XYZ file of C-alpha atoms in Angstrom:
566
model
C -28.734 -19.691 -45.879
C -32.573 -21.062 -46.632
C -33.998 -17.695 -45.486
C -33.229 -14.249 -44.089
C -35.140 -13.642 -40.833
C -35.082 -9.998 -38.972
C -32.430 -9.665 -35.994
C -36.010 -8.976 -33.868
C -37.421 -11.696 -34.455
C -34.233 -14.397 -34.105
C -33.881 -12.979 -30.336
C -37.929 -13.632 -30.197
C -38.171 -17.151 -31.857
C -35.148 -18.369 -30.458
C -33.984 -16.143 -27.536
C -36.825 -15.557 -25.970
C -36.620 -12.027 -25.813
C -39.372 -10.250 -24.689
C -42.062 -8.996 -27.785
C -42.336 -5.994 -26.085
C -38.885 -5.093 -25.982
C -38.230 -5.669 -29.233
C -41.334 -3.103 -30.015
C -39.920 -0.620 -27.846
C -36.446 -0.952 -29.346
C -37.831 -0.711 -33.259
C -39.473 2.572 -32.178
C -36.421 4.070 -31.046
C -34.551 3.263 -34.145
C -36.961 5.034 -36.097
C -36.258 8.277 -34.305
C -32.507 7.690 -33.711
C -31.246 5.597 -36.580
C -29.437 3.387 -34.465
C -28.820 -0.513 -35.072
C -31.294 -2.629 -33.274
C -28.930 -4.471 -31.573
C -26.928 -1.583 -30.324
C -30.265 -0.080 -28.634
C -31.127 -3.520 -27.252
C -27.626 -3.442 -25.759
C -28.209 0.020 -24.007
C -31.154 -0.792 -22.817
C -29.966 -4.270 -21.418
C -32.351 -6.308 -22.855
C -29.558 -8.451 -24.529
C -26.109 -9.155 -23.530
C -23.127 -8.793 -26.268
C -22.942 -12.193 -26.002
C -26.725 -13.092 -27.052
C -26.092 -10.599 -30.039
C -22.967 -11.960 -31.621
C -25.008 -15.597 -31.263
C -28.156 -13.900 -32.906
C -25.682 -12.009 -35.638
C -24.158 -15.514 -36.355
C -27.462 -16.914 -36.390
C -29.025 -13.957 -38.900
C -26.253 -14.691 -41.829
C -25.418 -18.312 -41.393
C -21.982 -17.948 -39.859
C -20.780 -20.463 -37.096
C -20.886 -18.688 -33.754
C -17.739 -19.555 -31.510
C -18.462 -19.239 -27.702
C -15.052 -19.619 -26.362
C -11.877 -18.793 -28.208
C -9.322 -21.598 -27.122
C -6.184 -22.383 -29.395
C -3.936 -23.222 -30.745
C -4.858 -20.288 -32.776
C -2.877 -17.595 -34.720
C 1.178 -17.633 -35.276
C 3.796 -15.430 -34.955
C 3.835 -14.258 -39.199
C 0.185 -14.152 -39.080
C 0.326 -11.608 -35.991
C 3.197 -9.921 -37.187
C 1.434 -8.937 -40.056
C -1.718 -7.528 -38.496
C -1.092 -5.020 -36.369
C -2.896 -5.206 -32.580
C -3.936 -1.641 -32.424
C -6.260 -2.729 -35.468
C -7.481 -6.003 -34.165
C -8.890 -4.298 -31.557
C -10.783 -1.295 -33.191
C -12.509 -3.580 -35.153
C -12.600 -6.649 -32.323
C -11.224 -8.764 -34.990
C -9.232 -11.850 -34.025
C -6.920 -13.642 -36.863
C -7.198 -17.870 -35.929
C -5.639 -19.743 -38.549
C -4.445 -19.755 -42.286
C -5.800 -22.573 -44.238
C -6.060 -23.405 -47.848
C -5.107 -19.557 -49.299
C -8.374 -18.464 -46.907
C -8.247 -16.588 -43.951
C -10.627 -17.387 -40.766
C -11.105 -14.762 -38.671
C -13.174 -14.403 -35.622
C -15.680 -11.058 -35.614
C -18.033 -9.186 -33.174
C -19.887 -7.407 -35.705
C -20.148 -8.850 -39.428
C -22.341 -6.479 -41.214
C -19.376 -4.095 -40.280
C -17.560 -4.936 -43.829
C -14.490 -2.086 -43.924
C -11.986 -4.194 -41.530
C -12.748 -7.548 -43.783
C -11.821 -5.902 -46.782
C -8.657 -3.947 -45.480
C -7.970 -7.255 -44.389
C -8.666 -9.378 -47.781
C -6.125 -6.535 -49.496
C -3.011 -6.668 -46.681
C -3.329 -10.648 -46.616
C -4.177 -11.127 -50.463
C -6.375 -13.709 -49.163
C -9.923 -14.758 -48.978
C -11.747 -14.293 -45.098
C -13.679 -16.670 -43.945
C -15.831 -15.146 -40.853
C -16.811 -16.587 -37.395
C -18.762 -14.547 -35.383
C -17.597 -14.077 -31.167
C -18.789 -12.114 -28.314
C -16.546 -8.904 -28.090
C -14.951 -9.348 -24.615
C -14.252 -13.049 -25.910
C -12.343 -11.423 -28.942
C -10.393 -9.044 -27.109
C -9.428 -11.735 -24.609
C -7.739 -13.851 -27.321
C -6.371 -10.565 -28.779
C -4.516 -10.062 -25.626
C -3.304 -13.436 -24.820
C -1.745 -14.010 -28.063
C -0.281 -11.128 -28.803
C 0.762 -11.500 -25.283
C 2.493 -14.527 -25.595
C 3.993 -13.837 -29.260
C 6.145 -10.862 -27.608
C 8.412 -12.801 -25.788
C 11.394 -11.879 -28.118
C 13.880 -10.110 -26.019
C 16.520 -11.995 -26.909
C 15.551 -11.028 -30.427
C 16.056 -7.287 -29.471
C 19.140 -7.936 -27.512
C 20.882 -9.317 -31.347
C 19.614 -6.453 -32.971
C 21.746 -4.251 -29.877
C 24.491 -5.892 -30.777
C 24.164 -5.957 -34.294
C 24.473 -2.723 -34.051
C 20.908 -1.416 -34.667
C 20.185 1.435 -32.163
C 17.844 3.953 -33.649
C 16.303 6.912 -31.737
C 15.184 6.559 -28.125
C 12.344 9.483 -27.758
C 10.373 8.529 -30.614
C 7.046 10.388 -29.835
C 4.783 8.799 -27.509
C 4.114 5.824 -26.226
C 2.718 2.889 -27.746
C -0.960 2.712 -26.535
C 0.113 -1.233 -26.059
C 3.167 -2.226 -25.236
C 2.783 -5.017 -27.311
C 2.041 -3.080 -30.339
C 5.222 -1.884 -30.459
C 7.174 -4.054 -33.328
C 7.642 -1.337 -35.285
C 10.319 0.339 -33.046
C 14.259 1.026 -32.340
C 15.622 -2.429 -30.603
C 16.781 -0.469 -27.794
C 12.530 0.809 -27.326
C 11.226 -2.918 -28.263
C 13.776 -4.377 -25.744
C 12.592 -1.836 -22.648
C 8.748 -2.750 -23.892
C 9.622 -6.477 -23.686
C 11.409 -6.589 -20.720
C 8.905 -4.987 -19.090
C 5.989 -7.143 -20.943
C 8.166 -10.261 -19.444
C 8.218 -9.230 -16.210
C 4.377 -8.336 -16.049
C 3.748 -12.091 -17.534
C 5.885 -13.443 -14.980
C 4.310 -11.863 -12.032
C 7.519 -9.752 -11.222
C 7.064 -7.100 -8.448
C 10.639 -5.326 -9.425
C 12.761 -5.143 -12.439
C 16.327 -4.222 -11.690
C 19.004 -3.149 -14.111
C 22.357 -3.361 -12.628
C 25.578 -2.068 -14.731
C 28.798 -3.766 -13.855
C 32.919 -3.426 -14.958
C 31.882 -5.598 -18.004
C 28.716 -6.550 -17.739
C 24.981 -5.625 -17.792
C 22.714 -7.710 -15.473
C 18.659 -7.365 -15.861
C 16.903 -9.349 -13.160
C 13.313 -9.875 -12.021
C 12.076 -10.451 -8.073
C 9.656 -12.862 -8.375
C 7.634 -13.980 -5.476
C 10.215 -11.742 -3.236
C 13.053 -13.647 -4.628
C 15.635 -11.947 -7.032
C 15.998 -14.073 -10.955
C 18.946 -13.425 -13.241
C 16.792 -13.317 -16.304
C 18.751 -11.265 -19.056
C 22.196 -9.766 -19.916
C 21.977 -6.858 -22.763
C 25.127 -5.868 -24.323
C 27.181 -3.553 -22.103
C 27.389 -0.996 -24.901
C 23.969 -0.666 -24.668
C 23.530 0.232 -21.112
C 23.403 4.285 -21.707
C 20.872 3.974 -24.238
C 18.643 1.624 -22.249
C 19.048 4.015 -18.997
C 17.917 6.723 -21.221
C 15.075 5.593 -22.874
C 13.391 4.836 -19.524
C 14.308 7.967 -18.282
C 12.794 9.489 -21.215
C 9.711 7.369 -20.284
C 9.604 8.723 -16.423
C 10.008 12.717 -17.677
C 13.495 12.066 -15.793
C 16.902 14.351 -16.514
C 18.389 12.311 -19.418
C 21.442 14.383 -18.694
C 22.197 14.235 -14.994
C 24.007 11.328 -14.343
C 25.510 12.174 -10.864
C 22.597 12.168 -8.682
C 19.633 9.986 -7.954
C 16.448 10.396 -9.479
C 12.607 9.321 -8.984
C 10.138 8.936 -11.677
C 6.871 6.978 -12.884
C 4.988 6.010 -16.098
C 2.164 4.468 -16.969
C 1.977 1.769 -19.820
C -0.846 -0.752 -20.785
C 0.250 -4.289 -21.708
C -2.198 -6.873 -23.118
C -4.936 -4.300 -22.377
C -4.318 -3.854 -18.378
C -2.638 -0.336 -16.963
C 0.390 -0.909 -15.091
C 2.116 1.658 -12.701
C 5.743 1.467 -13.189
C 7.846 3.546 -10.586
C 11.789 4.404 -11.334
C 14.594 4.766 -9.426
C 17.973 5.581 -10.735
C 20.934 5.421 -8.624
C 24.571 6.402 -9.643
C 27.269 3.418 -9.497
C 31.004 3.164 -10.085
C 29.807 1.690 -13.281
C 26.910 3.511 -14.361
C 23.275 4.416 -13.095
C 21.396 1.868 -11.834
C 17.699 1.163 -12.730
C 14.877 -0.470 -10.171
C 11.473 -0.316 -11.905
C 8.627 -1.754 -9.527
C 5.646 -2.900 -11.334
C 2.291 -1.942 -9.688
C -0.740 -3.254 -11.797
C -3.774 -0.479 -11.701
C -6.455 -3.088 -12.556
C -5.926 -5.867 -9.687
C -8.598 -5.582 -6.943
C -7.670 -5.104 -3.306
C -7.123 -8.478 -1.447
C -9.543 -9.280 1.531
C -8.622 -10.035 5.365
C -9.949 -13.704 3.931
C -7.360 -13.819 0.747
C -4.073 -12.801 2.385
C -3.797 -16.272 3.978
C -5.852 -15.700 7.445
C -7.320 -18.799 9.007
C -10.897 -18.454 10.724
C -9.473 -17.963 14.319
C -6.979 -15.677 13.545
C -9.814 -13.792 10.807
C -11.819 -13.860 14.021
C -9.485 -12.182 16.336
C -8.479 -9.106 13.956
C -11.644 -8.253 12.887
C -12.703 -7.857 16.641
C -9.628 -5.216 16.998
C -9.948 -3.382 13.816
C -13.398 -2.727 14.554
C -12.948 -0.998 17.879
C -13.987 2.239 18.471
C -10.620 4.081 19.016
C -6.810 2.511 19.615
C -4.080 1.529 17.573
C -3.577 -1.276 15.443
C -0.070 -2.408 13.972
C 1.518 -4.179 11.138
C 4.963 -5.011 11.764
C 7.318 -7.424 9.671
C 10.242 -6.217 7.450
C 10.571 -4.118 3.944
C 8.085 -6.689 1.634
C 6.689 -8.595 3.773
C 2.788 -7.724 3.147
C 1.942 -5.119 5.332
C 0.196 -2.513 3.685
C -1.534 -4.936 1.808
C -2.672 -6.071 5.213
C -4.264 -2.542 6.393
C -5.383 -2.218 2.800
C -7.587 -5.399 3.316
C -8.373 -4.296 6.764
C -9.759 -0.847 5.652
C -11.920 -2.466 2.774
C -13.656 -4.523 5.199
C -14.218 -0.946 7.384
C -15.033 1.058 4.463
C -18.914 2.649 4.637
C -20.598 5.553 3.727
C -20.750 5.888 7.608
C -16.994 6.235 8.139
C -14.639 8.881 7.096
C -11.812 7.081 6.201
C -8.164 8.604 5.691
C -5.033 7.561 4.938
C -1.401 8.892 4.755
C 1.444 7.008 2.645
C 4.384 7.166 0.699
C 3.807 5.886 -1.589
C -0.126 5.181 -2.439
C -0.154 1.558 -4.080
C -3.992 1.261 -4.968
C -6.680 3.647 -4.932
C -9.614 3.072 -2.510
C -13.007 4.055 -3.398
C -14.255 6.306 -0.614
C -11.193 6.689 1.101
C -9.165 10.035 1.316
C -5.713 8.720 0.851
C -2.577 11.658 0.828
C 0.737 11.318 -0.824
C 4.270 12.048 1.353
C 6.063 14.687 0.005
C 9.124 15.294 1.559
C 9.794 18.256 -0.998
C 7.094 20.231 0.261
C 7.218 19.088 3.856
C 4.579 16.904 3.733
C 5.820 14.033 5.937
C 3.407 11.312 7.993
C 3.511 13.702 11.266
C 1.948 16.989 9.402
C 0.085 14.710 6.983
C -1.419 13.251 10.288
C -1.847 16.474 11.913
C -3.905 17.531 9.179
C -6.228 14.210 9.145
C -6.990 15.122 12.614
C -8.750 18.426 11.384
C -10.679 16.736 8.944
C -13.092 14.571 11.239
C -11.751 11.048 10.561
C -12.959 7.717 12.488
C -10.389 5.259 10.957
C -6.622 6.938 10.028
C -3.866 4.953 8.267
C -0.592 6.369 8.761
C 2.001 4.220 5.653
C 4.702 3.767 8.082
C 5.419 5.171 12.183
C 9.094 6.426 11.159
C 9.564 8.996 13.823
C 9.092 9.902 17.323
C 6.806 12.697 16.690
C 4.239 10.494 13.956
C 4.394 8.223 16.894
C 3.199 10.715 19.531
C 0.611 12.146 17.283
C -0.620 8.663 16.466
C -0.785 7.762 20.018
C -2.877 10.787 20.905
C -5.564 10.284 18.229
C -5.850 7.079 18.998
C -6.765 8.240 22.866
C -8.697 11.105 21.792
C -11.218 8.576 20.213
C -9.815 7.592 16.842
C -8.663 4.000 15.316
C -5.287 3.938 13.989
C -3.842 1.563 11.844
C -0.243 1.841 10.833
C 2.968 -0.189 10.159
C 6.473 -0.399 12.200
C 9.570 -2.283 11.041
C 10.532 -5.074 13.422
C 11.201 -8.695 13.673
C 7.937 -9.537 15.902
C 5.451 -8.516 17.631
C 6.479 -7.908 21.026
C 9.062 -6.046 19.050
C 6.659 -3.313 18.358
C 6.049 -2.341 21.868
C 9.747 -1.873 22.889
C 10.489 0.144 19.517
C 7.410 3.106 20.237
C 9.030 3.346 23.734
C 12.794 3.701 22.269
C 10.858 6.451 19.963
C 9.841 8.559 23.290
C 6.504 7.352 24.050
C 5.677 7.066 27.581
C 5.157 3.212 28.566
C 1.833 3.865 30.355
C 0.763 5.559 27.056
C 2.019 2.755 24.684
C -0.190 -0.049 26.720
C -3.396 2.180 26.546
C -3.779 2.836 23.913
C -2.176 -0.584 21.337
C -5.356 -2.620 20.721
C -3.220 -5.416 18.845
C 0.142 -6.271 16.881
C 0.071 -8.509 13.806
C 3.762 -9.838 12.721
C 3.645 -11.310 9.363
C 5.991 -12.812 6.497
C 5.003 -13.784 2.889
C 6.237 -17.300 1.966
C 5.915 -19.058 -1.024
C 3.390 -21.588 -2.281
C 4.593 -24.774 -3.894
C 3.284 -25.163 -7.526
C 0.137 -27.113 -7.207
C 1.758 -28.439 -10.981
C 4.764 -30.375 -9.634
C 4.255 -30.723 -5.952
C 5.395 -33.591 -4.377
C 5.659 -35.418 -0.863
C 8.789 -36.368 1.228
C 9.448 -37.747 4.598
C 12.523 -35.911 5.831
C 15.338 -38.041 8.166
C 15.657 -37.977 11.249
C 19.296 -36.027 10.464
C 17.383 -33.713 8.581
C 15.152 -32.446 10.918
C 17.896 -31.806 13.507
C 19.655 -30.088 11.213
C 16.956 -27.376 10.687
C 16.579 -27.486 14.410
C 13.067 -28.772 14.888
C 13.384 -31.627 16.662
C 10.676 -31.493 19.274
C 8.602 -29.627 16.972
C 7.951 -32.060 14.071
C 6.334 -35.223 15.019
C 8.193 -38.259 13.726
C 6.531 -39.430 10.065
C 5.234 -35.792 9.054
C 5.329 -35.659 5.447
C 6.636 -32.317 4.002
C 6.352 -31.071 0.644
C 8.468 -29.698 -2.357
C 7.902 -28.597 -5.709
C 10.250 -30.513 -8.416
C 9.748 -27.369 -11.032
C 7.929 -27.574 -14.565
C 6.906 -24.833 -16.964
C 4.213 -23.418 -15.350
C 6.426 -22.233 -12.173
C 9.342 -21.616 -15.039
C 11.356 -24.046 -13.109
C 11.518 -22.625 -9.956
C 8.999 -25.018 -7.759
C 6.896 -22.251 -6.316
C 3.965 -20.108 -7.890
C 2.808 -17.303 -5.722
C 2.658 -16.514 -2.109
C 1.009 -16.165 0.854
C 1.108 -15.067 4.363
C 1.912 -16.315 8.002
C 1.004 -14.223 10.897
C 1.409 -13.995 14.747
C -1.309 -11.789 16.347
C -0.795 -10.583 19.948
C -3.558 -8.853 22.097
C -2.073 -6.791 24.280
C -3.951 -7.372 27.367
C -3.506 -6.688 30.894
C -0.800 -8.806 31.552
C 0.909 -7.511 28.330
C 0.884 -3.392 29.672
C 2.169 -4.810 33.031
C 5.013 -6.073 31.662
C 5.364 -2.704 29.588
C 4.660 -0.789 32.305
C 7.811 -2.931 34.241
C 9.737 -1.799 31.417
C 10.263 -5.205 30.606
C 12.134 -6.850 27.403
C 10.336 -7.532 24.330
C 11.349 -11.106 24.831
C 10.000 -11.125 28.148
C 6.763 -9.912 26.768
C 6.937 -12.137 23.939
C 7.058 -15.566 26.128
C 4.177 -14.074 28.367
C 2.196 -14.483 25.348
C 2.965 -17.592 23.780
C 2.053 -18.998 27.383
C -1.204 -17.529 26.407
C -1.730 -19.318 23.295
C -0.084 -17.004 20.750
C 0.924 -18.456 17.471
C 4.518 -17.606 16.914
C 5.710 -17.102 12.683
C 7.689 -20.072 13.091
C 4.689 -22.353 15.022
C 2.381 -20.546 12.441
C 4.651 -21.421 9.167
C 5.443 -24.972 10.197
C 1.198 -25.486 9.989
C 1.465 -24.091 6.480
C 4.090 -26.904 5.678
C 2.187 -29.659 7.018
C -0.747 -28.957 5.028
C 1.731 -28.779 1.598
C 1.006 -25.039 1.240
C 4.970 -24.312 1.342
C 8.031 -26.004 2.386
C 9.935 -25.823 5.252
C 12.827 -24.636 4.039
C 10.724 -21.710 2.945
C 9.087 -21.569 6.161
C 12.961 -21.489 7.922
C 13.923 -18.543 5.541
C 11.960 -16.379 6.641
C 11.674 -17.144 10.384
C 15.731 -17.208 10.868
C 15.276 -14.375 12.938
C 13.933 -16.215 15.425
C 16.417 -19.215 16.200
């Protein structure tokens, strides 16, 4: 270092960082005592990132803008713990040589470096990074080094057991290596599943076995089988977790936690159900820090984009979502309500149970213990001067009468009903009690949907399917001879499996005037159904076979979930 130059006057010379700033910041560090660079930072004249490069810059370090590997191994992150690398934002790269380089925010902070010098017995060699780009390599390789359940799973059945309440929980699950096996292998399957995008984790005793699987992409994985002998102790300790009855054993029970892994908060619910063979465990992973998906990133094309938003955005009426258990729809309304939401609406919703929070919406939980089902919960909405309601799910004859009359009393109403189509929806409020004539006043729209899967962009690949073949999936007629389909072969980055996320297919019908004459004839839902498709409605099927022409999914996805309608 040729000479030492003031942290001021780096961000001047070389930054170009305002003079006056500076001055203003100098004079507040007089009264306050502060470091320059943390007043600079409150006062947003520099970003973290400009400081760490004017740090590195001050004391002749090498500044590192991105923090790509192949960095740190498994010893040399076993031995420093992640709870400290992130006090200090202090990311371990590489050993080299008997010296230790190490990636740092702050280098005039000296109290981590030497802690560090004595547990290694090595000398540290200093980079300096932006803070957000430490923690991010923090998190992914710590992420990635606690894969080890299979590790935890010999140490069950080596015997090692240890105590299953031990205090509280790990403020990262992946600082948790200091544990009982039984604890480290409930943290890791549950890291695992979060890394592999699984919605559920389900834990299924048997005569001589004990089963863990994953639903991935709606789609149930065998992924792990735990020693039998271990299956009370595992039940327990996530009982423990959920503030469940370790003790009863005979009855079902509902419970939730909240954990962080690799720095995100993730919403587990439990359910335990009792078996011939033992209590069964479904966790469903819900992570806190994912944003709400728009009307524009469920899968919508422009048309169909077109035609909801000019329903949701009536004044008054009801909108559904219909399609079975998993197949998207609150997600749907939740996407439709963001693009609503304004400090001009009152917005409130009722739902069992609340997935995501929405800023500036009221949303109310279903208790059934306290007899707070949809039909008061809705009742009670009504008193509050809403314009847009979401009721979770119509269940019952009387939420669907009270939905009904909000909707004509001048209130939109979006809600969700379990059947196979749209048309479907019409025929099901009327076998609930409502009046036909009241049904086709006041339905602005029904939206069917189904999630399919994507193909892995990785390993996606084209095919020409026979002649034979398309018979066979009965869609002759409906595939033009030479359409080229697509398939994924499988590779790491889809573990194997071919497909990598999903997305949705829809069928949207208006009901128009034709559509309430038919209701008003009390006419079949198939009836009604074929009225519309002579319209131009999309069916799922018509709307999933587009999908697979363009490569987005395969057909035989596309014919798994559309069987229904052979």
């Amino acid at each position: 270092m040729s000479s030492w130059k003031l942290l001021g006057e780096i961000l001047v010379q070389e930054h170009a960082v305002a003079r006056s700033r500076i001055d203003e910041a100098l004079a507040s560090q007089k009264e306050s005592g502060r470091p320059l660079g943390e007043i600079l930072l409150v006062m947003k004249t520099i970003t973290p990132e400009l400081l760490a490069q004017a740090l590195a810059s001050q004391h002749g370090l090498p500044f590192l803008d991105k923090l790509v590997g192949p960095f740190a191994n498994e010893e040399l992150l076993d031995q420093i713990p992640i709870g400290f690398a992130k006090e200090y934002r202090i990311f371990p790269m590489e050993r080299r040589d008997g010296r230790l380089r190490v990636a740092v925010a702050d280098p005039l902070d000296s109290r981590p470096l030497n802690d560090l010098a004595v547990l290694t017995r090595e000398f540290i060699e200093i980079s300096v990074a932006a803070p957000d780009e430490i923690l991010r390599a923090i998190n992914r390789s710590y992420e990635e080094r606690a894969g080890g359940t299979q590790e935890f799973i010999e140490d069950i059945e080596a015997g090692g057991g240890g105590s299953l309440a031990s205090g509280l929980e790990p403020a990262d699950l992946l600082d948790a290596s200091d544990e009982a096996p039984v604890i480290r292998f409930v943290n890791s399957l549950i890291t695992q599943a979060y890394k592999q995008r699984a919605s559920d984790i389900h834990i299924e005793p048997f005569e001589s076995e004990l089963i863990a699987r994953y639903r991935i992409d709606g789609i149930l994985y065998e992924v792990f089988r735990p020693p039998h002998k271990a299956q009370a102790s595992i039940t327990s300790r996530i009982k423990i977790m959920s503030n469940l009855n370790i003790a009863e054993k005979r009855l079902p029970q509902d419970g939730r936690f909240r954990v962080r892994i690799a720095g995100k908060d993730v919403d587990v619910r439990v359910s335990t159900l009792p078996t011939a063979f033992g209590e069964r465990v479904v966790m469903r992973l819900l992570d806190k820090t994912s944003n709400v998906l728009t009307l524009e990133d469920v899968g919508m094309g422009p048309d169909m984009l077109r035609q909801v938003a000019g329903m949701i955005q009536k004044s008054h009426g009801i909108f559904l979502v219909t399609g079975p258990t998993g197949s998207g729809k609150t997600t749907t309304l939740y996407a439709a309500l963001t693009r609503l939401n304004s400090r001009e609406k009152n917005i409130i919703t009722v739902e069992d149970p609340i997935e995501y929070q929405l800023p500036g919406v009221g949303q109310i939980q279903v208790n059934a213990k306290i007899n707070l089902t949809f039909a008061a919960g809705l009742r009670s909405i009504l008193r509050q001067d809403p314009d847009i309601i979401m009721v979770g799910e119509i269940r019952d004859g009387e939420t669907a009468e009270i939905a009904v009359q909000s909707a004509l009393t001048g209130h939109m109403v979006f809600s969700t009903l379990h059947t196979n189509d749209s048309a479907g929806a019409l025929t099901r409020l009327v076998e609930m009690g409502i009046e036909p004539f009241l049904a086709a006043s006041s339905i602005v729209g029904i939206l069917a949907q189904r999630l399919v899967r994507t193909i892995c962009s990785h390993c996606r690949e084209a095919y020409e399917p026979s002649p034979e073949m398309v018979q066979e999936m009965g869609l002759a007629g409906s595939v033009p001879t030479g359409t080229r389909f697509y398939r994924g072969t499988g590779c790491p980055q889809c573990m194997g499996i071919g497909y990598r996320g999903r997305t949705g297919i829809y069928e949207l019908m208006p009901v128009d005037e034709q559509v309430r004459d038919l209701l008003l004839q009390n006419k079949d839902s198939g009836t009604i159904k074929n009225a519309a498709v002579k319209k131009g409605m999309k069916t799922l099927r018509e709307a999933g076979l587009e999908l697979a022409m363009t490569g987005q999914t395969s057909i035989e996805e596309v014919l798994r979930v559309t069987q229904e309608e052979v």
